[in-house]
CSV table of C-alpha atoms and ligand atoms in Angstrom, one decimal:
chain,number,residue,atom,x,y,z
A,909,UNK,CA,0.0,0.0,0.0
A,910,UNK,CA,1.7,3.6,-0.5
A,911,UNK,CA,2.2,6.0,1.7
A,912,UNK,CA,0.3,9.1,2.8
A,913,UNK,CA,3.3,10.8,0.7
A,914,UNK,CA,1.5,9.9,-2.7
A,915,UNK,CA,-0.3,13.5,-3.4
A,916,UNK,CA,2.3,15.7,-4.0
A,917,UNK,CA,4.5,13.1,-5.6
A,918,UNK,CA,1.7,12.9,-8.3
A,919,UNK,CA,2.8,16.8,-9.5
A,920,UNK,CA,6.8,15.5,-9.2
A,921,UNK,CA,7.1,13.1,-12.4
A,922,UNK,CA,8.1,14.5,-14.9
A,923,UNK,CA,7.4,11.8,-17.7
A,924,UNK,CA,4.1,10.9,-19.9
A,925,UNK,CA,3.6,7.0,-18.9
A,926,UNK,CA,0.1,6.9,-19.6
A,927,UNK,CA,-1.8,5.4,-22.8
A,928,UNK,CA,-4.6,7.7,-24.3
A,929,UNK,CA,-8.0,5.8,-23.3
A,930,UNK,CA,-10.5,5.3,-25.9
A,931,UNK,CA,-14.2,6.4,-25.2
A,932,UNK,CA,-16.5,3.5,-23.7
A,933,UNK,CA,-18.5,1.8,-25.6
A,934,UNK,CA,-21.6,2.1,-23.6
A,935,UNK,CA,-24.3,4.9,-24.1
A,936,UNK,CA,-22.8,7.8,-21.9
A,937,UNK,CA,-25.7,10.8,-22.5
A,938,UNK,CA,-24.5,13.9,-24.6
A,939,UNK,CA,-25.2,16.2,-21.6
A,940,UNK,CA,-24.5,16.1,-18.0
A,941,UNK,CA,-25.9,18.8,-15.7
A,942,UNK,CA,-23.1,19.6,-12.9
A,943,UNK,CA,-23.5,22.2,-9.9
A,944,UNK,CA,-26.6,23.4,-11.8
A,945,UNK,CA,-24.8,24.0,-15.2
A,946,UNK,CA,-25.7,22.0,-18.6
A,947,UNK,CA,-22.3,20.5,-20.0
A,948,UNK,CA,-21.7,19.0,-23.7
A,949,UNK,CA,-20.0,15.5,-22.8
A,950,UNK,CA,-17.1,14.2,-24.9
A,951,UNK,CA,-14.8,11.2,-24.8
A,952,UNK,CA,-12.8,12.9,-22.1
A,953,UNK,CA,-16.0,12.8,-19.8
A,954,UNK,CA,-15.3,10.5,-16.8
A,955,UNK,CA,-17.0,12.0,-14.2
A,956,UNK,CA,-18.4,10.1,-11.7
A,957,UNK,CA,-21.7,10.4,-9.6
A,958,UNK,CA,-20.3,9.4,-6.3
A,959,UNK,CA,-17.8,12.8,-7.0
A,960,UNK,CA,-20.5,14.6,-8.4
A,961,UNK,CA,-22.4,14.3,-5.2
A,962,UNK,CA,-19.4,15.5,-3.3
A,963,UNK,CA,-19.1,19.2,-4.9
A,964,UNK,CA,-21.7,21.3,-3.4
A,965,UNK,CA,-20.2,19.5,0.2
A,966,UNK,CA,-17.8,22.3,1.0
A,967,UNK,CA,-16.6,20.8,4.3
A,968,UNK,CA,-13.9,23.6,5.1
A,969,UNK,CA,-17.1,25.9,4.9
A,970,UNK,CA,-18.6,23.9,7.4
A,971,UNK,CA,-18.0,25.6,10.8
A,972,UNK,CA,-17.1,22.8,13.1
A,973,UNK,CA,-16.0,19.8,10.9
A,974,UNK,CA,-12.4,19.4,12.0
A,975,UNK,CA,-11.1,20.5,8.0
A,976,UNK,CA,-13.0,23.8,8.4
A,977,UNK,CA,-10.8,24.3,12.5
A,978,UNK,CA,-7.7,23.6,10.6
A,979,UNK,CA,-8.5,26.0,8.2
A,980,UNK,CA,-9.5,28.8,10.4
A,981,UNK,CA,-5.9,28.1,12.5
A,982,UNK,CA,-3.7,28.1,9.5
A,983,UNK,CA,-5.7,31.5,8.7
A,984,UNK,CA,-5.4,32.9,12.0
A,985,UNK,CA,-1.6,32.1,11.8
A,986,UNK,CA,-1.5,34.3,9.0
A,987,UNK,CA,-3.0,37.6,10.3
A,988,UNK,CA,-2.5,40.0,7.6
A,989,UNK,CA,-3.5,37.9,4.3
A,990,UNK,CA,-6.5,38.2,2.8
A,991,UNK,CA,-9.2,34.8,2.4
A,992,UNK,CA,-10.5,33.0,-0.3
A,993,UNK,CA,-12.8,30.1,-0.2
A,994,UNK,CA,-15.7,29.7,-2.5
A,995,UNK,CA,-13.9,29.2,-5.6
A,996,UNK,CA,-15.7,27.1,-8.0
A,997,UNK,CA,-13.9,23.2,-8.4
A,998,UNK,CA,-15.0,23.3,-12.1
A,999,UNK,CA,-11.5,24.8,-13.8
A,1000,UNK,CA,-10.4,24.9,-17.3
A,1001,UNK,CA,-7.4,22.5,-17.9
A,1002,UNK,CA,-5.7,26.1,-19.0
A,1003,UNK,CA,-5.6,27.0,-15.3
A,1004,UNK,CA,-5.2,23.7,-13.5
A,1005,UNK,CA,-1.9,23.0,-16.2
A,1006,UNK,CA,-1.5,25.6,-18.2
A,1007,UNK,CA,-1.2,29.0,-16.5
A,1008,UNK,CA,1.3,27.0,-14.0
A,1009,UNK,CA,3.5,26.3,-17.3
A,1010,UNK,CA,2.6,22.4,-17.2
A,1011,UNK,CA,4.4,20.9,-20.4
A,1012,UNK,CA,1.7,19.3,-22.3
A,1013,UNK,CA,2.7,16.0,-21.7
A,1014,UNK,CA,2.2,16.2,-18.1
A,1015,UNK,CA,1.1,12.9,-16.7
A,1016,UNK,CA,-1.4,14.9,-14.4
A,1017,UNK,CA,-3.4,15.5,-17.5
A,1018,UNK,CA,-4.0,12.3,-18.3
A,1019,UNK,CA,-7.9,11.7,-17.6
A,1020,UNK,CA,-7.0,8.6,-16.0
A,1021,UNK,CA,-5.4,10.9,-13.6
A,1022,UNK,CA,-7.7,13.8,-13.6
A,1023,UNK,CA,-11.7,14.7,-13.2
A,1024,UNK,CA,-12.8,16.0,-16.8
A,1025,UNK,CA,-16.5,17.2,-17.2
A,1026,UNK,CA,-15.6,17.1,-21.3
A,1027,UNK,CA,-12.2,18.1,-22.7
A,1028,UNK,CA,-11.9,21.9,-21.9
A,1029,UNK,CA,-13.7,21.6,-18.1
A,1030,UNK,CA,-12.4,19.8,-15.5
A,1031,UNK,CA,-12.5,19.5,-11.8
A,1032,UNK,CA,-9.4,21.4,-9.9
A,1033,UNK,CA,-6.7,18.9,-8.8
A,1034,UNK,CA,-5.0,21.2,-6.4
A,1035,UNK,CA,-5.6,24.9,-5.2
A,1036,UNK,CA,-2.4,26.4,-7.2
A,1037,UNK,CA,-5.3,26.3,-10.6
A,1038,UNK,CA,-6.4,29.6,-8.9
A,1039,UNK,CA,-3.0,30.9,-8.6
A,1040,UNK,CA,-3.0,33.7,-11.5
A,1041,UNK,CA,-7.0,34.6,-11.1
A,1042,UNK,CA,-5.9,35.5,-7.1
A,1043,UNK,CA,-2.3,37.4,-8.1
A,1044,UNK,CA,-4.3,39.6,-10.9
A,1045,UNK,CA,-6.5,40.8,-8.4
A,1046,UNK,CA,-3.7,42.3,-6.9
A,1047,UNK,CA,-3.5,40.2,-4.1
A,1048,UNK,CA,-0.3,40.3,-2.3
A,1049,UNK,CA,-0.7,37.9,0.4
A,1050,UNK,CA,-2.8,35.2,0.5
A,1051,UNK,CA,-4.2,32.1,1.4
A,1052,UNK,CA,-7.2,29.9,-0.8
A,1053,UNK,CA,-9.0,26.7,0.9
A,1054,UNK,CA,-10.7,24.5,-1.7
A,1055,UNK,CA,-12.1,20.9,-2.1
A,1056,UNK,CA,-9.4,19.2,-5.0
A,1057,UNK,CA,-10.0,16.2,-6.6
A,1058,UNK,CA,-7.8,13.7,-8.3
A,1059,UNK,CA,-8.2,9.9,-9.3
A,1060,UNK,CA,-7.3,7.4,-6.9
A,1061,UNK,CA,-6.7,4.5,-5.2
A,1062,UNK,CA,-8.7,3.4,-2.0
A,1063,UNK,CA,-7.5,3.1,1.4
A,1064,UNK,CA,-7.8,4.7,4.6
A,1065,UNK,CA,-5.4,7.8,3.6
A,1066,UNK,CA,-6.8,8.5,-0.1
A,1067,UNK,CA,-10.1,9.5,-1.3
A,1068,UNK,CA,-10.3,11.2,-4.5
A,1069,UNK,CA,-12.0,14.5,-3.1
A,1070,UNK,CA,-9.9,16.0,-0.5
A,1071,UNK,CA,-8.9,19.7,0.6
A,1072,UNK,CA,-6.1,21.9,-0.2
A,1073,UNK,CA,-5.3,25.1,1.4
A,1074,UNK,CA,-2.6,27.6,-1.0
A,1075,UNK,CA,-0.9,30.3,0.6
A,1076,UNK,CA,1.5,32.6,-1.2
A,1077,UNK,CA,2.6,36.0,-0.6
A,1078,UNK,CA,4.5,38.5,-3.4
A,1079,UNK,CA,6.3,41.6,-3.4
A,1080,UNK,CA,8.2,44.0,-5.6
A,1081,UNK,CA,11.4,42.8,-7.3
A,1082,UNK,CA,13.3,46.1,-5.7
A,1083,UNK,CA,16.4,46.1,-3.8
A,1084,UNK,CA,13.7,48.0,-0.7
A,1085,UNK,CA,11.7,45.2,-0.9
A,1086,UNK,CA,13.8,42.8,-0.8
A,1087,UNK,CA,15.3,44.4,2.4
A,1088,UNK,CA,11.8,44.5,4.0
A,1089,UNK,CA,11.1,40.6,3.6
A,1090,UNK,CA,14.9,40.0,5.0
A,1091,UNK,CA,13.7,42.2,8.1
A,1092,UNK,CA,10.6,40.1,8.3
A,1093,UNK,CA,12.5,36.9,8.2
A,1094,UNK,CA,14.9,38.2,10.6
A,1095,UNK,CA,12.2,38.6,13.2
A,1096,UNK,CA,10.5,34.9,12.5
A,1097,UNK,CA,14.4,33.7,13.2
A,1098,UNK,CA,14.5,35.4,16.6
A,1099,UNK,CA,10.7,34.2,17.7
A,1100,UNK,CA,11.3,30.6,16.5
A,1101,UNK,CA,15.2,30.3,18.2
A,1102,UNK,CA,13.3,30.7,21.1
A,1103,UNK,CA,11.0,27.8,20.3
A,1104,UNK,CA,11.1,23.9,20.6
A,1105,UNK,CA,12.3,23.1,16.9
A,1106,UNK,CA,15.0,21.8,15.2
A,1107,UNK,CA,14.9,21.3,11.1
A,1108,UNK,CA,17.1,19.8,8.9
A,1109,UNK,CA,17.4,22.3,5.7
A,1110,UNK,CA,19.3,22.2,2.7
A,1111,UNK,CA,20.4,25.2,0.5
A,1112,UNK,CA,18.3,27.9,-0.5
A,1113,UNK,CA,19.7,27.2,-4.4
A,1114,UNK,CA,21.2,24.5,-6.1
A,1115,UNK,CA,22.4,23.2,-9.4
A,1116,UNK,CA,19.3,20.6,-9.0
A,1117,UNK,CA,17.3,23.6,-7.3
A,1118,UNK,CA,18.0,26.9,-9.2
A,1119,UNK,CA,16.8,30.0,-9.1
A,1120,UNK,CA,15.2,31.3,-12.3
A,1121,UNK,CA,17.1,33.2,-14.7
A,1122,UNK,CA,15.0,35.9,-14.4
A,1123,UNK,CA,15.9,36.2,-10.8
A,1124,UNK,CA,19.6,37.7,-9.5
A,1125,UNK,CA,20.3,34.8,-6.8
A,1126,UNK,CA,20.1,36.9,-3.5
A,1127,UNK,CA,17.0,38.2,-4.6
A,1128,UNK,CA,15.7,34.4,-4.5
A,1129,UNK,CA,17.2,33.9,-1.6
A,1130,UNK,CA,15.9,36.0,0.5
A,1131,UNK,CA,12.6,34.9,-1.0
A,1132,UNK,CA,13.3,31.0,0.2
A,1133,UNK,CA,14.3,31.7,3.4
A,1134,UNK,CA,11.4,33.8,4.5
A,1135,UNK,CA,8.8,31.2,2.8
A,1136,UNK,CA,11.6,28.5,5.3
A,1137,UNK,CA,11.0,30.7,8.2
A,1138,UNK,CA,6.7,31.3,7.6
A,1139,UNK,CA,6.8,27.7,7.2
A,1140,UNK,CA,8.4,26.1,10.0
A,1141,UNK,CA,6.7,29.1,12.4
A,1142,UNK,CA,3.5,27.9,10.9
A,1143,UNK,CA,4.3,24.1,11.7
A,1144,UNK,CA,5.6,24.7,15.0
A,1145,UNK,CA,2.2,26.0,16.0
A,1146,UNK,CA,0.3,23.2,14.0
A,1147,UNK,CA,1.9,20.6,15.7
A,1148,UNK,CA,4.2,21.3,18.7
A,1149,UNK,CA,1.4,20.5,21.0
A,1150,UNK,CA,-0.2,17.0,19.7
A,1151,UNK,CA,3.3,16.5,19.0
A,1152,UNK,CA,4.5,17.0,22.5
A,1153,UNK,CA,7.8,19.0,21.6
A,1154,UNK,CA,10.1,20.0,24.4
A,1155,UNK,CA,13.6,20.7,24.9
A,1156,UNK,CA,14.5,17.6,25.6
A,1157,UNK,CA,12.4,16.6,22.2
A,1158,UNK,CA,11.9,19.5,20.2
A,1159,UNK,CA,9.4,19.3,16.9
A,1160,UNK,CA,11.7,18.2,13.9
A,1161,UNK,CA,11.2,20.0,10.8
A,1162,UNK,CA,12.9,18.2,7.7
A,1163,UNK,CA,13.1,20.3,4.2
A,1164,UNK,CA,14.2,18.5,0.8
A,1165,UNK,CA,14.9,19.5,-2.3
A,1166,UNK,CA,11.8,19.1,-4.6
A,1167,UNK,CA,10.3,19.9,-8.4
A,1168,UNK,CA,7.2,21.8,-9.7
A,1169,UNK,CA,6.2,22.7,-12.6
A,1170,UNK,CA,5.3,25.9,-11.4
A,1171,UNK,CA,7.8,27.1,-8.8
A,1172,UNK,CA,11.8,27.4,-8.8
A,1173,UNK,CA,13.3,26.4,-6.4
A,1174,UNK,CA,11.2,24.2,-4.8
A,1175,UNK,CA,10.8,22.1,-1.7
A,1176,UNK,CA,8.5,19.5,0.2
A,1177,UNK,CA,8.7,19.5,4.0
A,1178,UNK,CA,8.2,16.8,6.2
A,1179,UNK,CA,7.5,17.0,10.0
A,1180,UNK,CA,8.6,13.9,12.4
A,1181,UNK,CA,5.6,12.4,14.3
A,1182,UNK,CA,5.1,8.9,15.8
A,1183,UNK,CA,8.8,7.7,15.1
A,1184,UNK,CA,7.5,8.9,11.2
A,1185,UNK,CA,8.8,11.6,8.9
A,1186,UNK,CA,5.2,12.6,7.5
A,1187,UNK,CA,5.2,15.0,4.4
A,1188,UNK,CA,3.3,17.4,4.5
A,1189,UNK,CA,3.5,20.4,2.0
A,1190,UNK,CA,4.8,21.2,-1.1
A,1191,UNK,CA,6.3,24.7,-1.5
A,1192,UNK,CA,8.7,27.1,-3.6
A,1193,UNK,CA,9.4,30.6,-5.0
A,1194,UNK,CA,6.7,31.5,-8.5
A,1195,UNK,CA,7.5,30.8,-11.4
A,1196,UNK,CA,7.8,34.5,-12.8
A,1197,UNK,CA,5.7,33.2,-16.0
A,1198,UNK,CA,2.5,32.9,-13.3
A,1199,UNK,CA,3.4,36.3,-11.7
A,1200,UNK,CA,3.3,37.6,-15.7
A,1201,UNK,CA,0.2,36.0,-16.7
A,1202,UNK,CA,-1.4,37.6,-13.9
A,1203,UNK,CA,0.2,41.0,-14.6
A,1204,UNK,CA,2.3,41.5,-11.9
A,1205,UNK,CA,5.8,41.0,-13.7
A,1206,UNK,CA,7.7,43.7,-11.3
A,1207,UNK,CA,7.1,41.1,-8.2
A,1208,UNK,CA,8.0,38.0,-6.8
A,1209,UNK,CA,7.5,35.4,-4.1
A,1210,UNK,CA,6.6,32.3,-2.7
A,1211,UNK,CA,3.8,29.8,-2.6
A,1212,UNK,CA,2.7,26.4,-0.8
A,1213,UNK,CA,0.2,24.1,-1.3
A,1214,UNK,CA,-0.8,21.8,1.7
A,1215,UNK,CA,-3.2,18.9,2.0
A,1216,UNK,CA,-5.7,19.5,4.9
A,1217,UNK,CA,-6.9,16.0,5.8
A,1218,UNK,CA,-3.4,14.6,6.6
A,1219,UNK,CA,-2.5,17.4,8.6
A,1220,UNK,CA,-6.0,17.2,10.4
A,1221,UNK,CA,-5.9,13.0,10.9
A,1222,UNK,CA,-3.3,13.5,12.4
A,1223,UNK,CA,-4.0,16.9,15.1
A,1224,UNK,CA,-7.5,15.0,15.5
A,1225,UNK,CA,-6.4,11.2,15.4
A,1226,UNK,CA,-8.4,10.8,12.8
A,1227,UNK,CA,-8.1,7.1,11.4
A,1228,UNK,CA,-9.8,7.2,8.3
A,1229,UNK,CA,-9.8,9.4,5.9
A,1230,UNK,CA,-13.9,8.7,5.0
A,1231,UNK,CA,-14.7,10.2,8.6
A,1232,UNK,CA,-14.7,13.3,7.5
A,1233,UNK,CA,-17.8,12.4,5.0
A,1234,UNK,CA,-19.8,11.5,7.7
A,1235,UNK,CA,-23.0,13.3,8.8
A,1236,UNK,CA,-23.1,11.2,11.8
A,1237,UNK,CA,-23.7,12.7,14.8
A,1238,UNK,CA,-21.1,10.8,16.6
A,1239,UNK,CA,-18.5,11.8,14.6
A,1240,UNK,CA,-19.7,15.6,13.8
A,1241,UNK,CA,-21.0,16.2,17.7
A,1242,UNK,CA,-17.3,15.9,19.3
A,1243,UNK,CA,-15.9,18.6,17.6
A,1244,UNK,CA,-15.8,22.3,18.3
A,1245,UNK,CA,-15.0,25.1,15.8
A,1246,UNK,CA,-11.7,26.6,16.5
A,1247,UNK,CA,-10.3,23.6,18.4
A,1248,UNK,CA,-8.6,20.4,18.5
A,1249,UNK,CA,-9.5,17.5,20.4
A,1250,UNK,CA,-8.5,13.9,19.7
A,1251,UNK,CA,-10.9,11.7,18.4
A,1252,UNK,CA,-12.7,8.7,19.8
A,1253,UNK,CA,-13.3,6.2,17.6
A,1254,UNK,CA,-16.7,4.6,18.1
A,1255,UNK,CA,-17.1,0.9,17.8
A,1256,UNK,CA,-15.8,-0.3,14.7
A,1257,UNK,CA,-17.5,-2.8,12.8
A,1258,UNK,CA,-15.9,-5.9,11.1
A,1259,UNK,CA,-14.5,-5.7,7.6
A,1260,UNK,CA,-16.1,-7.8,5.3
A,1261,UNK,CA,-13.6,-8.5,2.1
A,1262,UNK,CA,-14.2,-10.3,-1.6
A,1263,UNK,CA,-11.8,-11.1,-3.9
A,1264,UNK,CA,-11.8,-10.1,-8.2
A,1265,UNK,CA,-10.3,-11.8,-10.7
A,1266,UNK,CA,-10.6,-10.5,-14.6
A,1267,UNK,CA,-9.0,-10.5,-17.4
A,1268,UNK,CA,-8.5,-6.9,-18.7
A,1269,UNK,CA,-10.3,-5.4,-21.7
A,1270,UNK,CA,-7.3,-4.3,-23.7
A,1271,UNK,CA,-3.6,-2.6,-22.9
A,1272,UNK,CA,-5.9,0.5,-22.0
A,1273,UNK,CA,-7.4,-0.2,-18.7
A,1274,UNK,CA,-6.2,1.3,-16.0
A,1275,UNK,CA,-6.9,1.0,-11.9
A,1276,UNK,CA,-8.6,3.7,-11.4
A,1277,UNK,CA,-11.3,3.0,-13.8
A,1278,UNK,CA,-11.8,-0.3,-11.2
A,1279,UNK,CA,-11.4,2.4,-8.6
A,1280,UNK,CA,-14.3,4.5,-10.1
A,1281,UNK,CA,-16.5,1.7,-10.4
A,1282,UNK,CA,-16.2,0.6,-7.1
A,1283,UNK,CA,-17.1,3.4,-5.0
A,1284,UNK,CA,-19.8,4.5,-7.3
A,1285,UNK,CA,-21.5,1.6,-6.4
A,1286,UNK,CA,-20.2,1.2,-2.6
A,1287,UNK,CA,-19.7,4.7,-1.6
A,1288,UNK,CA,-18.2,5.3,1.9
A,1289,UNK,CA,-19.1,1.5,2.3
A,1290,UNK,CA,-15.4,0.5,0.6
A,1291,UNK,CA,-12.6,0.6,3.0
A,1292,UNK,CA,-9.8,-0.6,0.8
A,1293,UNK,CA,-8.9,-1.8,-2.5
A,1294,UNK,CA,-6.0,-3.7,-3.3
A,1295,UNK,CA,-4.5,-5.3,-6.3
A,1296,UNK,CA,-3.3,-9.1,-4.8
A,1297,UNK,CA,-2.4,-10.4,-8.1
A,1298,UNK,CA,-1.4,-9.0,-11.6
A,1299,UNK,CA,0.3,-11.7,-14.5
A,1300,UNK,CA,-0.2,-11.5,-18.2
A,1301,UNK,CA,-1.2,-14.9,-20.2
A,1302,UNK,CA,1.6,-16.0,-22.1
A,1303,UNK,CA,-0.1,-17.7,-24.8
A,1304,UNK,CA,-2.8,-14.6,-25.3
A,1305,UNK,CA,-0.8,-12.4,-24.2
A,1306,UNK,CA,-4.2,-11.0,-21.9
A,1307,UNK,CA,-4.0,-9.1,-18.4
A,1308,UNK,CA,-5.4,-10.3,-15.6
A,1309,UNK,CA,-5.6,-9.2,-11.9
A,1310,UNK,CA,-7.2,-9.8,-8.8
A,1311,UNK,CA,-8.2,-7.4,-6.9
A,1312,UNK,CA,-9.3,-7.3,-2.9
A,1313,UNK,CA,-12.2,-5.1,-1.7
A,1314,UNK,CA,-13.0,-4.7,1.6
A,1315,UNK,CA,-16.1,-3.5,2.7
A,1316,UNK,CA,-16.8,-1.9,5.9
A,1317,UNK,CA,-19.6,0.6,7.2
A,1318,UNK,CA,-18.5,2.9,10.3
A,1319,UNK,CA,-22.1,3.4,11.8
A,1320,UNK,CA,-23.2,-0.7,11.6
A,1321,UNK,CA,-22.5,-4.2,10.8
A,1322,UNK,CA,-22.8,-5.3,7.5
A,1323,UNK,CA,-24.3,-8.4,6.8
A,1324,UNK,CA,-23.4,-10.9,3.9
A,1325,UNK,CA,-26.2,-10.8,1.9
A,1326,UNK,CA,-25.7,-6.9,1.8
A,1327,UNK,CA,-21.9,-7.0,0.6
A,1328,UNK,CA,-23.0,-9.7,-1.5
A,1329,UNK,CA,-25.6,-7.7,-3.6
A,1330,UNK,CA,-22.7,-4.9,-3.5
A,1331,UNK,CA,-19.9,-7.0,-4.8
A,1332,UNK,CA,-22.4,-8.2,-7.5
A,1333,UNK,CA,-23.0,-4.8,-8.8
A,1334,UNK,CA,-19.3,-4.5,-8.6
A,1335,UNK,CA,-18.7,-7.1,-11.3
A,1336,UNK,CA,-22.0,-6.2,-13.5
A,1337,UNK,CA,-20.6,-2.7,-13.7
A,1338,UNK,CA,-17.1,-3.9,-14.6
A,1339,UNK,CA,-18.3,-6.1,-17.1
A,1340,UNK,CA,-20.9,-3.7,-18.6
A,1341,UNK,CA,-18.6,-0.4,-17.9
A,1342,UNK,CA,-15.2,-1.8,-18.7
A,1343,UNK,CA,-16.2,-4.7,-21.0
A,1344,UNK,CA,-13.6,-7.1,-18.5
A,1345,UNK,CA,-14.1,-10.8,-18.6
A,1346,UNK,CA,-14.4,-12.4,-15.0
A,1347,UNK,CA,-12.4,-15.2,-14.7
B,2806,LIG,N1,0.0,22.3,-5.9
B,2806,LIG,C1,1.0,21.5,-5.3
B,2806,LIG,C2,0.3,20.1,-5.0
B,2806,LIG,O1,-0.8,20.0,-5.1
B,2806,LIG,C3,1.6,22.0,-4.1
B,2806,LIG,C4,2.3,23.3,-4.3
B,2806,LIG,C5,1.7,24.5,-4.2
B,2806,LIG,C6,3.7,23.3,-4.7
B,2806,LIG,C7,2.4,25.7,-4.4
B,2806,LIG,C8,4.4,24.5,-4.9
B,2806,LIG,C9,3.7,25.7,-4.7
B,2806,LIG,O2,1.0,19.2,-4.6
């Protein structure tokens, strides 16, 4: 099973592995309504019900729920930038991609990757799509919280809707400036020397990590280390406390060397937590091609992107990542808006698991199409799916697998007729959906 790690990695290859798909064979209808709005489908229309129920859900909106807390204390961290949170999910692919100078053959615009409504509308995959709209407001210094959503595998830490927050922050390309953010930086330095942390950096800039051209270097790096310092101030106050840090064990703060398409240098940072180094953000100083598209060439600065839920399973103890779909009382009812408080798991039910076999349609099926079909017909009822078994016939030369789903319902037992009838509409939409031949 991968690690929580997976959703920033998906932004860090840099090669085209995946085969174009070829349009399904089945009847999809030539129009699908979505948030109200009447959309021409095409064959790069893969949008699924069970995420089209999810985008009117806004949970960070929803004062309370433990993603909307988080949200409010990252804000409140940052006093002086301004709030965005009711951007529409439905994006073009030119400002998911292409404003953020995405090469075209990005894997992340694959639509096995990616939500696409038709070929020119998509769902957002990360927060950083808004980037341009925000800096041609004017916007200086900000920070954007969003539901993203991104094709998947299914386990306890993935779901292919999650939440993003964005923060970046710009300033003139001046030598005054520049002289302002290193006095800014210099007072984070002196607050957080005082503080229970220790974090492993690496250089600002490096051949693997350069500056752009457009930049002079000291310029840039003054601009890295005050996104370091924000940062590591920002996780010190996140986590020092669930993470117990003292002198004797201070909060460790690791940053590495990272790539974006859209930001130069760059860097993920990880934070050390249960014997763990988790990672947690994915950050680094704009692309001056974004800051130009948005008409603000005589600036720079820095951006992050950071994944809400995996910061907030782990301030809440949250175990599963479907909790935070629930609209059961005794999950929603033991939070508090503007706090954290662990969480207490109420009795878990047993899993309930069925095994798979197929053989594949063709060379241009890929997991998560299975992935799509089986939570469109078991929902929040799917705990996990994994592939046990994958070998190609070598006679026919045909793909088959074998694929474990575990079934499992948080508020009640499930009984066996009840997973059967699921796992049976499991396999009639795979054959019907797919065209795959159970074995
Ligand atoms: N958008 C990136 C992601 O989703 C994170 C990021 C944001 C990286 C801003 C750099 C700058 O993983």
């Amino acid at each position: 099973m991968t690690s929580l790690l997976w959703r920033i990695r998906y932004l860090h290859r840099r090669t085209p592995t995946l085969p174009a798909r070829r349009r399904q064979a089945t009847s999809a209808p030539l129009h699908i309504r979505v948030l109200g709005e009447k959309y021409t489908t095409d064959d790069y229309t893969n949008l699924s019900p069970s995420i089209s129920s999810k985008l009117s859900k806004r949970l960070h909106a929803q004062k309370g729920h433990p993603i909307s807390t988080l949200r409010t204390l990252i804000e409140n961290h940052f006093p002086d930038f301004a709030h965005f949170s009711s951007l529409s999910p439905i994006v073009t692919p030119y400002q998911n991609f292409d404003s953020l100078s995405f090469p075209a053959d990005h894997p992340g615009r694959a639509k096995t990757d990616s939500y696409y409504i038709n070929r020119n509308t998509m769902l957002r995959t990360h927060t950083s799509a808004h980037e341009v709209e925000v800096f041609a407001k004017g916007t200086e210094r900000w920070l954007l919280t969003a539901d993203v959503y991104r094709r998947d595998e299914i386990d306890a830490s993935h779901y292919p809707v999650f939440h993003q927050m964005e923060g970046a922050k710009i300033f003139g390309n001046d030598p005054s400036s520049i002289e302002q953010i290193e006095k800014e930086t210099q007072r984070l330095e002196r607050q957080l020397a005082a503080s229970n942390i220790v974090t492993e950096d690496v250089q600002h800039i490096s051949q693997t990590n350069p500056a752009q051209t457009s930049h002079n270097v000291r310029s840039s790096e003054v601009t890295a280390k005050n996104l370091k310092l924000c940062l590591n101030s920002l996780l010190y106050e996140l986590f020092a406390d669930v993470a117990g840090a003292s002198e004797d064990d201070p909060l460790r703060v690791r940053w590495i060397e990272a790539y974006f398409p859209f930001t130069s240098p760059s860097y993920e940072v990880e934070v050390f937590f249960r014997g763990k180094w988790l990672e947690i953000l994915g950050c680094g100083v704009v692309l001056q091609s974004t800051l130009d598209r948005a008409g603000v060439a005589n600036k720079m600065g820095w951006a992050f992107g950071l994944g809400l839920e995996r910061i907030a399973m782990i301030l809440f103890s949250i175990p599963d990542i479907r909790l935070f779909w629930s609209e059961d009382p005794r999950f929603l009812s033991q939070f508090t808006h503007g706090k954290i408080n662990t969480f207490k798991p109420y009795s878990k039910y047993p899993p309930s698991y069925r095994d798979i076999s197929f053989w594949k349609p063709g060379r241009d099926m890929h997991d998560n199409d299975l992935y799509d079909v089986v939570r469109d017909v078991a929902g929040d009822l799917v705990e996990d799916v994994t592939i046990i078994d994958r070998f190609t016939h070598p006679k026919t030369q045909r793909d088959s697998l074998t694929a474990r789903v575990v079934y499992r319902s948080f508020d009640r037992s499930l009984v066996n007729e009840e997973v059967n009838g699921l796992q049976d509409r499991v396999v009639s939409h795979l054959k019907e959906q797919l065209g795959v031949e159970i074995r």
